[in-house]
Amino acid sequence: MSRFEGHAPGPWRVGYSDGSGPACITRVDLNALVASVGHHGDPELCRDMTPTEEANTHLIAAVPRLLAQRDQLAEALRKVLGQCRESGNPQTYENARAALRAVEGER
């Protein structure tokens, strides 16, 4: 199991459907809290979010979409690996292997 499997399904958004909770990341389908940034979702404290907290909130909300794109990229890299194996292009093969390891979170 990858370190990303088992997360709450997306899509996610910043805030709740009524516009509250600017530091909260919620599931669109259930309007349920997934995570919070900074002031633990306290609406009174969230009015003064720092630019970093606000950016982090939007980045976290994008995670399900980014993971889906990562999976598509990994599949494309696997196809490149197969083609390189067949064509005997060792440099492109090694580059694609390194890229796939990075995409899949290996070091």
Protein backbone atom coordinates (compact mmCIF):
# COMPACT_ATOMS: atom_id res chain seq x y z
CA MET A 1 0.00 0.00 0.00
CA SER A 2 1.40 3.40 -0.94
CA ARG A 3 1.60 6.16 1.63
CA PHE A 4 -1.25 7.91 -0.19
CA GLU A 5 -3.76 5.06 -0.25
CA GLY A 6 -6.66 5.27 2.15
CA HIS A 7 -7.06 9.06 2.14
CA ALA A 8 -10.55 10.55 2.10
CA PRO A 9 -11.83 10.50 -1.47
CA GLY A 10 -11.95 13.75 -3.38
CA PRO A 11 -12.79 16.16 -4.65
CA TRP A 12 -11.88 18.46 -1.78
CA ARG A 13 -12.39 22.21 -1.45
CA VAL A 14 -11.37 25.04 0.83
CA GLY A 15 -14.14 25.81 3.34
CA TYR A 16 -17.64 24.46 3.82
CA SER A 17 -20.51 24.80 1.35
CA ASP A 18 -21.87 27.79 3.29
CA GLY A 19 -18.57 29.66 2.84
CA SER A 20 -17.39 29.23 6.42
CA GLY A 21 -14.15 27.60 7.52
CA PRO A 22 -11.53 29.29 5.31
CA ALA A 23 -8.78 27.20 6.97
CA CYS A 24 -10.69 23.95 6.51
CA ILE A 25 -10.37 21.44 3.71
CA THR A 26 -13.65 19.59 3.19
CA ARG A 27 -15.03 16.84 0.98
CA VAL A 28 -17.30 18.27 -1.69
CA ASP A 29 -19.75 15.34 -1.58
CA LEU A 30 -20.24 15.23 2.21
CA ASN A 31 -19.26 18.76 3.26
CA ALA A 32 -17.13 16.97 5.88
CA LEU A 33 -13.82 18.11 7.33
CA VAL A 34 -10.72 16.45 5.84
CA ALA A 35 -8.05 18.68 7.39
CA SER A 36 -7.44 22.16 8.74
CA VAL A 37 -4.51 24.53 8.49
CA GLY A 38 -3.18 26.96 11.01
CA HIS A 39 -5.74 27.73 13.69
CA HIS A 40 -7.35 24.29 13.66
CA GLY A 41 -10.38 25.61 11.83
CA ASP A 42 -11.43 28.12 14.51
CA PRO A 43 -13.54 30.60 12.49
CA GLU A 44 -12.64 33.52 14.75
CA LEU A 45 -8.90 33.00 14.29
CA CYS A 46 -9.11 32.12 10.59
CA ARG A 47 -9.95 35.65 9.58
CA ASP A 48 -6.28 36.55 10.00
CA MET A 49 -4.70 33.66 8.12
CA THR A 50 -1.18 34.30 6.90
CA PRO A 51 -0.52 34.11 3.16
CA THR A 52 1.40 30.86 3.82
CA GLU A 53 -1.55 29.31 5.68
CA GLU A 54 -3.91 30.34 2.89
CA ALA A 55 -1.60 28.89 0.22
CA ASN A 56 -1.19 25.66 2.22
CA THR A 57 -4.96 25.32 2.49
CA HIS A 58 -5.39 25.56 -1.29
CA LEU A 59 -2.49 23.18 -1.91
CA ILE A 60 -3.94 20.55 0.42
CA ALA A 61 -7.38 20.90 -1.19
CA ALA A 62 -5.78 20.11 -4.58
CA VAL A 63 -4.24 16.81 -3.38
CA PRO A 64 -6.84 14.36 -4.79
CA ARG A 65 -6.62 16.01 -8.22
CA LEU A 66 -2.81 16.04 -8.09
CA LEU A 67 -2.70 12.36 -7.10
CA ALA A 68 -4.93 11.45 -10.03
CA GLN A 69 -2.61 13.34 -12.38
CA ARG A 70 0.39 11.63 -10.78
CA ASP A 71 -1.21 8.24 -11.49
CA GLN A 72 -1.75 9.18 -15.15
CA LEU A 73 1.88 10.31 -15.43
CA ALA A 74 3.11 7.05 -13.86
CA GLU A 75 1.11 5.04 -16.39
CA ALA A 76 2.57 7.06 -19.28
CA LEU A 77 6.10 6.54 -17.92
CA ARG A 78 5.50 2.78 -17.70
CA LYS A 79 4.58 2.81 -21.40
CA VAL A 80 7.76 4.75 -22.19
CA LEU A 81 9.76 2.18 -20.24
CA GLY A 82 8.26 -0.62 -22.30
CA GLN A 83 8.99 1.18 -25.56
CA CYS A 84 12.57 1.95 -24.50
CA ARG A 85 13.12 -1.67 -23.51
CA GLU A 86 11.96 -2.76 -26.95
CA SER A 87 13.94 -0.12 -28.86
CA GLY A 88 17.13 -0.60 -26.85
CA ASN A 89 17.54 3.06 -25.85
CA PRO A 90 19.35 2.74 -22.50
CA GLN A 91 19.63 6.45 -21.66
CA THR A 92 15.95 7.18 -22.23
CA TYR A 93 15.10 4.00 -20.31
CA GLU A 94 17.18 5.10 -17.29
CA ASN A 95 15.68 8.60 -17.43
CA ALA A 96 12.14 7.18 -17.52
CA ARG A 97 12.94 4.79 -14.64
CA ALA A 98 14.25 7.69 -12.53
CA ALA A 99 11.19 9.77 -13.36
CA LEU A 100 8.85 6.90 -12.47
CA ARG A 101 10.60 6.38 -9.13
CA ALA A 102 10.21 10.10 -8.38
CA VAL A 103 6.54 10.11 -9.41
CA GLU A 104 5.82 7.05 -7.26
CA GLY A 105 7.58 8.63 -4.28
CA GLU A 106 10.62 6.36 -4.18
CA ARG A 107 13.99 7.80 -3.35
